[in-house]
mmCIF file of C-alpha atoms and ligand atoms in Angstrom:
data_model
loop_
_atom_site.group_PDB
_atom_site.id
_atom_site.type_symbol
_atom_site.label_atom_id
_atom_site.label_comp_id
_atom_site.label_asym_id
_atom_site.label_seq_id
_atom_site.Cartn_x
_atom_site.Cartn_y
_atom_site.Cartn_z
ATOM 1 C CA MET A 5 -0.091 0.008 -0.162
ATOM 2 C CA ALA A 6 1.186 3.383 -0.940
ATOM 3 C CA LYS A 7 2.444 5.517 2.226
ATOM 4 C CA PRO A 8 0.540 8.779 3.182
ATOM 5 C CA LYS A 9 1.921 11.731 1.938
ATOM 6 C CA LEU A 10 3.510 14.396 4.157
ATOM 7 C CA ALA A 11 4.445 17.970 2.940
ATOM 8 C CA VAL A 12 6.212 20.722 4.999
ATOM 9 C CA TYR A 13 6.303 24.312 3.603
ATOM 10 C CA TRP A 14 7.685 27.971 4.866
ATOM 11 C CA ALA A 15 6.369 30.923 3.637
ATOM 12 C CA ALA A 16 7.151 34.135 5.300
ATOM 13 C CA SER A 17 8.940 32.694 8.166
ATOM 14 C CA CYS A 18 12.551 32.427 9.773
ATOM 15 C CA GLY A 19 13.141 28.914 9.194
ATOM 16 C CA GLY A 20 13.089 27.754 12.853
ATOM 17 C CA CYS A 21 9.744 25.732 12.663
ATOM 18 C CA ASP A 22 11.625 23.623 10.213
ATOM 19 C CA ILE A 23 14.506 23.215 12.632
ATOM 20 C CA ALA A 24 12.215 22.456 15.442
ATOM 21 C CA ILE A 25 10.743 19.339 13.186
ATOM 22 C CA LEU A 26 14.387 18.174 13.276
ATOM 23 C CA ASP A 27 14.479 18.649 16.902
ATOM 24 C CA ILE A 28 12.066 15.637 17.451
ATOM 25 C CA GLU A 29 15.148 13.708 17.010
ATOM 26 C CA ASP A 30 15.061 9.938 16.280
ATOM 27 C CA LYS A 31 11.212 10.352 16.229
ATOM 28 C CA ILE A 32 11.972 11.811 12.708
ATOM 29 C CA LEU A 33 12.967 8.173 11.676
ATOM 30 C CA ALA A 34 9.346 7.193 12.360
ATOM 31 C CA VAL A 35 8.072 10.072 10.134
ATOM 32 C CA ALA A 36 10.464 8.913 7.292
ATOM 33 C CA ASP A 37 9.352 5.658 7.761
ATOM 34 C CA PHE A 38 5.639 5.997 7.677
ATOM 35 C CA PHE A 39 5.225 9.109 5.500
ATOM 36 C CA ASP A 40 6.244 9.523 1.857
ATOM 37 C CA LEU A 41 7.942 13.007 1.992
ATOM 38 C CA CYS A 42 6.342 14.457 -1.221
ATOM 39 C CA PHE A 43 7.441 18.309 -0.591
ATOM 40 C CA TRP A 44 9.661 20.108 1.828
ATOM 41 C CA PRO A 45 11.727 22.639 -0.069
ATOM 42 C CA CYS A 46 13.844 23.301 2.967
ATOM 43 C CA VAL A 47 15.481 20.014 2.986
ATOM 44 C CA ALA A 48 15.439 18.925 -0.780
ATOM 45 C CA ASP A 49 15.004 20.251 -4.092
ATOM 46 C CA PHE A 50 11.149 20.068 -4.724
ATOM 47 C CA LYS A 51 9.727 22.169 -7.028
ATOM 48 C CA TYR A 52 6.256 23.682 -7.189
ATOM 49 C CA ALA A 53 5.614 22.163 -10.299
ATOM 50 C CA ASP A 54 6.010 18.675 -8.556
ATOM 51 C CA VAL A 55 3.072 19.580 -6.130
ATOM 52 C CA GLU A 56 0.925 21.238 -9.294
ATOM 53 C CA ALA A 57 1.082 18.038 -10.807
ATOM 54 C CA MET A 58 -0.225 16.163 -7.915
ATOM 55 C CA GLU A 59 -3.921 15.121 -7.798
ATOM 56 C CA ASP A 60 -6.190 17.181 -5.457
ATOM 57 C CA LYS A 61 -6.224 15.675 -2.000
ATOM 58 C CA SER A 62 -3.284 13.348 -2.425
ATOM 59 C CA ILE A 63 -1.387 14.604 0.153
ATOM 60 C CA THR A 64 -2.321 13.511 3.584
ATOM 61 C CA LEU A 65 -0.860 16.031 6.023
ATOM 62 C CA THR A 66 0.929 19.431 5.119
ATOM 63 C CA LEU A 67 2.560 21.486 8.025
ATOM 64 C CA PHE A 68 2.641 24.976 6.871
ATOM 65 C CA ASN A 69 4.663 27.180 8.695
ATOM 66 C CA GLY A 70 5.204 30.952 7.945
ATOM 67 C CA ALA A 71 2.832 34.004 7.335
ATOM 68 C CA ILE A 72 1.416 35.068 3.879
ATOM 69 C CA ARG A 73 3.091 38.121 2.997
ATOM 70 C CA SER A 74 3.683 38.114 -0.893
ATOM 71 C CA GLU A 75 1.792 36.638 -3.987
ATOM 72 C CA GLU A 76 4.084 33.586 -3.923
ATOM 73 C CA ASN A 77 3.261 32.610 -0.244
ATOM 74 C CA TYR A 78 -0.431 32.769 -1.318
ATOM 75 C CA HIS A 79 -0.237 30.817 -4.381
ATOM 76 C CA VAL A 80 1.791 27.840 -2.376
ATOM 77 C CA ALA A 81 -0.850 28.308 0.403
ATOM 78 C CA GLN A 82 -3.899 27.915 -2.124
ATOM 79 C CA LEU A 83 -1.916 24.994 -4.060
ATOM 80 C CA LEU A 84 -1.404 22.917 -0.794
ATOM 81 C CA ARG A 85 -4.854 23.738 0.505
ATOM 82 C CA GLN A 86 -6.086 22.179 -2.814
ATOM 83 C CA LYS A 87 -3.595 19.115 -2.806
ATOM 84 C CA SER A 88 -3.996 18.500 0.980
ATOM 85 C CA VAL A 89 -6.543 16.441 2.886
ATOM 86 C CA VAL A 90 -5.430 18.105 6.253
ATOM 87 C CA LEU A 91 -3.756 21.702 6.356
ATOM 88 C CA CYS A 92 -2.084 22.558 9.657
ATOM 89 C CA ALA A 93 -1.081 25.998 10.361
ATOM 90 C CA PHE A 94 2.247 24.805 12.052
ATOM 91 C CA GLY A 95 3.891 27.700 14.239
ATOM 92 C CA SER A 96 3.151 31.166 15.287
ATOM 93 C CA CYS A 97 3.833 32.788 12.050
ATOM 94 C CA ALA A 98 1.194 30.838 10.225
ATOM 95 C CA ALA A 99 -1.131 30.511 12.912
ATOM 96 C CA ASP A 100 -0.926 34.278 14.025
ATOM 97 C CA GLY A 101 1.155 36.293 11.921
ATOM 98 C CA CYS A 102 4.183 36.352 14.570
ATOM 99 C CA ILE A 103 7.322 38.465 14.078
ATOM 100 C CA PRO A 104 6.651 38.820 10.010
ATOM 101 C CA ALA A 105 3.423 40.514 10.797
ATOM 102 C CA LEU A 106 4.924 43.277 13.085
ATOM 103 C CA ALA A 107 5.241 44.756 9.602
ATOM 104 C CA ASN A 108 1.628 45.749 9.802
ATOM 105 C CA PHE A 109 2.659 48.729 12.077
ATOM 106 C CA TYR A 110 3.785 50.318 9.013
ATOM 107 C CA ASN A 111 2.883 50.101 5.282
ATOM 108 C CA LEU A 112 4.407 48.456 2.381
ATOM 109 C CA ASP A 113 5.982 51.679 0.645
ATOM 110 C CA SER A 114 7.608 53.114 4.122
ATOM 111 C CA ILE A 115 9.032 49.474 4.787
ATOM 112 C CA LEU A 116 10.768 49.338 1.248
ATOM 113 C CA ASP A 117 11.747 53.187 1.669
ATOM 114 C CA TYR A 118 13.536 52.521 4.769
ATOM 115 C CA VAL A 119 15.345 49.250 3.650
ATOM 116 C CA TYR A 120 16.407 50.326 0.221
ATOM 117 C CA LEU A 121 16.760 54.212 0.942
ATOM 118 C CA ARG A 122 17.316 55.076 4.748
ATOM 119 C CA SER A 123 18.698 52.055 6.404
ATOM 120 C CA PRO A 124 21.915 53.226 8.000
ATOM 121 C CA SER A 125 24.124 50.227 6.741
ATOM 122 C CA LEU A 126 22.942 50.696 3.447
ATOM 123 C CA GLU A 127 24.662 51.593 0.054
ATOM 124 C CA ASN A 128 22.431 51.831 -2.700
ATOM 125 C CA GLY A 129 23.654 54.729 -4.782
ATOM 126 C CA SER A 130 21.296 54.057 -7.704
ATOM 127 C CA LYS A 131 18.222 54.266 -5.231
ATOM 128 C CA ILE A 132 17.005 51.100 -6.331
ATOM 129 C CA ILE A 133 14.008 49.443 -4.825
ATOM 130 C CA PRO A 134 13.288 46.015 -6.253
ATOM 131 C CA GLN A 135 10.193 45.911 -8.285
ATOM 132 C CA PRO A 136 7.802 43.027 -9.296
ATOM 133 C CA VAL A 137 8.673 43.359 -12.760
ATOM 134 C CA THR A 138 11.805 44.736 -14.312
ATOM 135 C CA LYS A 139 12.645 44.933 -17.641
ATOM 136 C CA VAL A 140 16.296 44.036 -18.938
ATOM 137 C CA PRO A 141 17.870 43.769 -22.340
ATOM 138 C CA GLU A 142 17.148 39.717 -22.246
ATOM 139 C CA GLY A 143 13.499 40.336 -21.377
ATOM 140 C CA GLN A 144 11.655 40.761 -18.076
ATOM 141 C CA LEU A 145 12.756 39.767 -14.298
ATOM 142 C CA THR A 146 9.842 39.061 -12.057
ATOM 143 C CA ILE A 147 9.778 38.750 -8.307
ATOM 144 C CA PRO A 148 6.945 37.895 -6.316
ATOM 145 C CA LYS A 149 4.859 40.956 -5.227
ATOM 146 C CA LEU A 150 4.714 41.802 -1.572
ATOM 147 C CA TRP A 151 1.321 42.430 0.076
ATOM 148 C CA ASN A 152 0.609 45.583 2.036
ATOM 149 C CA THR A 153 -0.658 43.637 4.901
ATOM 150 C CA VAL A 154 0.784 40.273 6.158
ATOM 151 C CA ARG A 155 -1.957 37.705 6.969
ATOM 152 C CA THR A 156 -2.180 34.620 8.671
ATOM 153 C CA LEU A 157 -2.588 31.410 6.952
ATOM 154 C CA GLY A 158 -6.014 31.057 8.156
ATOM 155 C CA GLN A 159 -7.037 34.637 6.732
ATOM 156 C CA THR A 160 -6.272 33.311 3.247
ATOM 157 C CA VAL A 161 -6.967 29.558 2.877
ATOM 158 C CA ASP A 162 -9.149 27.018 5.060
ATOM 159 C CA VAL A 163 -7.231 25.620 7.919
ATOM 160 C CA ASP A 164 -8.093 22.246 9.625
ATOM 161 C CA TYR A 165 -5.520 22.507 12.787
ATOM 162 C CA ILE A 166 -3.093 24.927 14.303
ATOM 163 C CA ILE A 167 0.122 23.924 15.988
ATOM 164 C CA PRO A 168 1.078 26.804 18.077
ATOM 165 C CA GLY A 169 4.335 28.177 19.135
ATOM 166 C CA CYS A 170 7.582 29.925 17.703
ATOM 167 C CA PRO A 171 8.674 27.549 17.035
ATOM 168 C CA PRO A 172 6.096 24.465 18.542
ATOM 169 C CA GLN A 173 8.215 23.038 21.232
ATOM 170 C CA SER A 174 9.954 19.492 19.794
ATOM 171 C CA ASP A 175 8.088 17.448 22.697
ATOM 172 C CA GLN A 176 4.881 18.514 21.512
ATOM 173 C CA ILE A 177 5.521 18.325 17.868
ATOM 174 C CA ALA A 178 6.669 14.586 18.449
ATOM 175 C CA ALA A 179 3.287 13.923 20.449
ATOM 176 C CA VAL A 180 1.239 15.338 17.521
ATOM 177 C CA VAL A 181 3.273 13.169 14.793
ATOM 178 C CA GLU A 182 2.720 10.246 16.902
ATOM 179 C CA ALA A 183 -0.990 11.007 17.470
ATOM 180 C CA VAL A 184 -1.453 11.418 13.779
ATOM 181 C CA ILE A 185 0.630 8.242 12.999
ATOM 182 C CA ASP A 186 -1.712 6.347 15.248
ATOM 183 C CA ILE A 187 -4.901 8.098 13.726
ATOM 184 C CA LEU A 188 -3.734 6.892 10.301
ATOM 185 C CA LYS A 189 -2.664 3.250 11.007
ATOM 186 C CA ASN A 190 -5.632 2.574 13.131
ATOM 187 C CA GLY A 191 -8.319 4.341 11.087
ATOM 188 C CA LYS A 192 -9.297 6.704 14.289
ATOM 189 C CA PRO A 193 -11.234 9.638 13.793
ATOM 190 C CA LEU A 194 -9.585 12.927 13.556
ATOM 191 C CA PRO A 195 -9.888 15.702 16.057
ATOM 192 C CA PRO A 196 -12.647 18.162 15.512
ATOM 193 C CA LYS A 197 -11.892 20.621 12.780
ATOM 194 C CA GLY A 198 -10.162 23.949 14.404
ATOM 195 C CA THR A 199 -8.539 21.806 17.306
ATOM 196 C CA VAL A 200 -5.367 23.698 18.678
ATOM 197 C CA LEU A 201 -2.798 20.490 18.714
ATOM 198 C CA GLY A 202 0.088 20.501 21.126
ATOM 199 C CA ALA A 203 -1.177 22.964 23.407
ATOM 200 C CA THR A 204 -3.724 22.979 26.419
ATOM 201 C CA ASP A 205 -6.819 25.106 27.527
ATOM 202 C CA LYS A 206 -4.939 26.991 30.403
ATOM 203 C CA THR A 207 -2.773 29.647 30.472
ATOM 204 C CA CYS A 208 1.314 29.760 30.600
ATOM 205 C CA CYS A 209 0.594 31.009 34.348
ATOM 206 C CA ASP A 210 -1.201 27.500 35.036
ATOM 207 C CA GLU A 211 2.021 25.755 34.297
ATOM 208 C CA CYS A 212 4.343 28.531 35.702
ATOM 209 C CA PRO A 213 6.138 27.023 39.175
ATOM 210 C CA ARG A 214 6.925 30.617 40.480
ATOM 211 C CA VAL A 215 5.245 31.806 43.627
ATOM 212 C CA ARG A 216 2.144 34.187 43.203
ATOM 213 C CA ASN A 217 1.211 36.955 45.527
ATOM 214 C CA VAL A 218 -1.107 39.818 45.675
ATOM 215 C CA LYS A 219 0.400 42.036 42.394
ATOM 216 C CA LYS A 220 1.139 45.641 43.211
ATOM 217 C CA ILE A 221 3.076 47.184 40.618
ATOM 218 C CA LYS A 222 4.433 51.186 40.820
ATOM 219 C CA GLU A 223 7.028 50.801 38.071
ATOM 220 C CA PHE A 224 7.554 48.342 35.175
ATOM 221 C CA LYS A 225 11.261 47.623 34.469
ATOM 222 C CA ARG A 226 13.044 45.109 31.905
ATOM 223 C CA ILE A 227 14.684 42.241 33.448
ATOM 224 C CA TRP A 228 18.219 43.675 33.088
ATOM 225 C CA GLU A 229 17.534 46.875 34.854
ATOM 226 C CA LEU A 230 16.854 45.054 38.220
ATOM 227 C CA ASP A 231 19.880 44.387 40.614
ATOM 228 C CA GLN A 232 18.362 41.227 41.380
ATOM 229 C CA VAL A 233 15.402 38.777 40.057
ATOM 230 C CA ASP A 234 14.028 36.673 42.498
ATOM 231 C CA PRO A 235 14.272 32.845 40.802
ATOM 232 C CA ASP A 236 11.192 31.486 42.479
ATOM 233 C CA LEU A 237 8.761 34.716 42.286
ATOM 234 C CA CYS A 238 6.290 35.677 39.727
ATOM 235 C CA LEU A 239 8.137 38.114 37.288
ATOM 236 C CA MET A 240 4.987 40.358 37.125
ATOM 237 C CA GLU A 241 5.177 40.703 40.765
ATOM 238 C CA GLN A 242 8.673 41.949 40.260
ATOM 239 C CA GLY A 243 7.603 44.479 37.830
ATOM 240 C CA ILE A 244 8.771 42.622 34.719
ATOM 241 C CA VAL A 245 5.875 42.544 32.046
ATOM 242 C CA CYS A 246 5.295 38.763 31.339
ATOM 243 C CA CYS A 247 2.848 37.769 28.764
ATOM 244 C CA GLY A 248 2.001 34.358 30.847
ATOM 245 C CA PRO A 249 -1.681 35.354 31.736
ATOM 246 C CA ALA A 250 -2.334 36.257 28.048
ATOM 247 C CA THR A 251 -0.796 33.114 26.540
ATOM 248 C CA ARG A 252 -1.699 29.387 26.078
ATOM 249 C CA SER A 253 -0.006 26.853 27.863
ATOM 250 C CA GLY A 254 1.751 23.999 26.158
ATOM 251 C CA CYS A 255 5.538 24.574 26.122
ATOM 252 C CA GLY A 256 5.455 23.807 29.944
ATOM 253 C CA ALA A 257 6.209 27.595 30.873
ATOM 254 C CA LYS A 258 10.010 26.953 29.400
ATOM 255 C CA CYS A 259 10.998 30.727 29.407
ATOM 256 C CA VAL A 260 9.711 31.555 32.832
ATOM 257 C CA LYS A 261 11.437 28.530 34.096
ATOM 258 C CA ALA A 262 14.740 29.644 32.381
ATOM 259 C CA GLY A 263 14.393 33.075 34.158
ATOM 260 C CA VAL A 264 12.808 35.092 31.568
ATOM 261 C CA SER A 265 9.333 36.426 31.121
ATOM 262 C CA CYS A 266 6.944 34.668 28.794
ATOM 263 C CA ARG A 267 6.950 36.783 25.389
ATOM 264 C CA GLY A 268 3.582 34.963 24.220
ATOM 265 C CA CYS A 269 4.432 32.993 21.483
ATOM 266 C CA TYR A 270 1.857 30.290 22.191
ATOM 267 C CA GLY A 271 -0.955 32.712 21.338
ATOM 268 C CA LYS A 272 -3.978 33.691 22.835
ATOM 269 C CA PRO A 273 -5.653 31.403 25.213
ATOM 270 C CA VAL A 274 -9.139 29.607 25.024
ATOM 271 C CA ASN A 275 -11.908 31.966 24.750
ATOM 272 C CA VAL A 276 -9.560 35.183 24.157
ATOM 273 C CA ARG A 277 -10.155 37.259 21.128
ATOM 274 C CA ASP A 278 -7.368 39.233 21.279
ATOM 275 C CA GLN A 279 -4.092 38.550 22.978
ATOM 276 C CA GLY A 280 -2.639 42.127 23.287
ATOM 277 C CA ALA A 281 -6.345 43.230 24.593
ATOM 278 C CA LYS A 282 -6.036 40.202 27.365
ATOM 279 C CA MET A 283 -2.655 41.477 28.291
ATOM 280 C CA VAL A 284 -3.574 45.066 28.781
ATOM 281 C CA ALA A 285 -6.468 43.700 31.116
ATOM 282 C CA SER A 286 -4.046 41.846 32.913
ATOM 283 C CA LEU A 287 -1.839 44.602 33.682
ATOM 284 C CA ALA A 288 -4.816 47.058 34.377
ATOM 285 C CA SER A 289 -5.423 44.513 37.404
ATOM 286 C CA VAL A 290 -1.996 44.653 39.044
ATOM 287 C CA ILE A 291 -1.162 48.445 38.579
ATOM 288 C CA ASP A 292 -1.174 49.732 42.139
ATOM 289 C CA SER A 293 -2.851 53.116 41.824
ATOM 290 C CA THR A 294 -6.384 54.975 41.253
ATOM 291 C CA ASP A 295 -5.012 58.299 40.271
ATOM 292 C CA PRO A 296 -5.186 58.477 36.605
ATOM 293 C CA LYS A 297 -1.961 60.816 36.392
ATOM 294 C CA GLU A 298 0.029 57.993 38.549
ATOM 295 C CA ILE A 299 -1.475 55.431 36.191
ATOM 296 C CA GLU A 300 -0.314 57.035 33.310
ATOM 297 C CA LYS A 301 3.328 57.378 34.801
ATOM 298 C CA ILE A 302 3.308 53.694 35.386
ATOM 299 C CA VAL A 303 1.989 52.296 32.146
ATOM 300 C CA SER A 304 4.598 54.969 30.474
ATOM 301 C CA THR A 305 7.400 52.551 32.149
ATOM 302 C CA ILE A 306 6.407 49.600 29.947
ATOM 303 C CA SER A 307 8.768 49.567 26.951
ATOM 304 C CA ASP A 308 7.608 49.220 23.518
ATOM 305 C CA PRO A 309 3.932 48.115 24.907
ATOM 306 C CA LEU A 310 2.339 47.288 21.352
ATOM 307 C CA GLY A 311 5.439 45.390 20.255
ATOM 308 C CA THR A 312 5.372 43.224 23.592
ATOM 309 C CA PHE A 313 1.761 42.794 24.023
ATOM 310 C CA TYR A 314 1.444 41.761 19.745
ATOM 311 C CA ARG A 315 4.746 40.509 19.058
ATOM 312 C CA PHE A 316 3.301 37.209 17.972
ATOM 313 C CA SER A 317 -0.126 37.979 17.466
ATOM 314 C CA LEU A 318 -0.763 41.205 15.533
ATOM 315 C CA ALA A 319 -2.078 39.997 12.181
ATOM 316 C CA ASP A 320 -4.546 37.934 14.113
ATOM 317 C CA SER A 321 -5.709 40.781 16.432
ATOM 318 C CA MET A 322 -8.406 43.028 16.290
ATOM 319 C CA LEU A 323 -6.014 46.053 15.395
ATOM 320 C CA ARG A 324 -6.047 47.563 12.006
ATOM 321 C CA ARG A 325 -3.320 50.041 10.444
ATOM 322 C CA VAL A 326 -3.839 53.493 10.216
ATOM 323 C CA GLN A 327 -1.388 53.979 7.164
ATOM 324 C CA ALA A 328 -3.207 52.746 4.112
HETATM 325 S S1 SF4 B 409 6.829 30.629 14.395
HETATM 326 FE FE1 SF4 B 409 8.930 31.541 15.109
HETATM 327 S S2 SF4 B 409 10.414 29.825 14.538
HETATM 328 FE FE2 SF4 B 409 8.661 29.582 13.507
HETATM 329 S S3 SF4 B 409 9.337 30.327 11.477
HETATM 330 FE FE3 SF4 B 409 7.972 31.901 12.660
HETATM 331 S S4 SF4 B 409 9.594 33.059 13.473
HETATM 332 FE FE4 SF4 B 409 10.317 30.980 12.793
HETATM 333 S S1 SF4 B 410 3.014 36.197 35.082
HETATM 334 FE FE1 SF4 B 410 4.608 35.200 34.311
HETATM 335 S S2 SF4 B 410 5.917 34.544 35.968
HETATM 336 FE FE2 SF4 B 410 3.959 35.210 36.907
HETATM 337 S S3 SF4 B 410 2.955 33.333 37.002
HETATM 338 FE FE3 SF4 B 410 2.528 34.007 34.919
HETATM 339 S S4 SF4 B 410 4.033 32.958 33.736
HETATM 340 FE FE4 SF4 B 410 4.693 33.107 35.736
HETATM 341 S S1 SF4 B 411 7.225 30.660 27.948
HETATM 342 FE FE1 SF4 B 411 5.905 32.000 26.469
HETATM 343 S S2 SF4 B 411 7.438 32.719 24.926
HETATM 344 FE FE2 SF4 B 411 8.495 31.082 26.007
HETATM 345 S S3 SF4 B 411 7.969 29.203 24.785
HETATM 346 FE FE3 SF4 B 411 6.440 29.047 26.462
HETATM 347 S S4 SF4 B 411 4.735 30.443 25.362
HETATM 348 FE FE4 SF4 B 411 6.547 30.706 24.141
#
């Protein structure tokens, strides 16, 4: 019997999610043994034409990492949706937009202007900004057109499951892969569409072993500004912004156990629409003042609030751009 086909793809991403798959160590052998790896451009020379030639729904499972920020990303997202039985948004970029979607604080023109004309480390004497189509003596050169707004995979095509994280933790990937093999081998039913795999219904705070008391914050600080960080006390209680209350659990509170705050990479928890708004609500409940002026002063000590609260979820959030 033919093996089930597996595809892995990266769109607008850093490649960390691909590395995380390899981090499942010897379990990768079970993956290689069970699946026919039909498309994974990061590890072998597959072409889009290979996928285009496949029958619709002939790929059993696609793990799609990366956000959608170009015509090329969108084309491959549509293609893999058409060819796959199950399409998983794999990692924070595909699920929530993640770091690539921080571009949505700006518009495309201002990004290209900064990168190609004003960046301090730049030498671009001819002031060339790459264009989707460039005429050269030999003909036309084309590169994928960038979108003005970076989108999540689910905002562009129908997605079956989400595996969160930046990147998803390797033990969670291994567990998901084992579960998928078990389902396919033994004819078990798939989880309901839309299920978030490799995570739980709780928050990062629920997995955090740090001691919590009543939080009363008069000033927020970055971790390096503290003379000493208590290794056992909730970081938020020490005045360090920690996104644990606004983040889905699943990583085992990895960062807070290692002594740094949760940055929110597992995305919004269950029943939360907007991760940044949830974080604002969490902070509002720990600020130790009722005086509007003092509250404003305390809030002003939060460094880069938008980038902190929406580092991973801006594309998925309710915020919309102010620049066209
Ligand atoms: S989710 Fe994180 S690790 Fe994965 S591709 Fe995006 S930025 Fe890289
Ligand atoms: S706010 Fe951060 S440090 Fe405090 S309990 Fe939650 S995850 Fe742990
Ligand atoms: S502690 Fe937070 S930032 Fe760190 S891996 Fe877990 S969810 Fe991601």
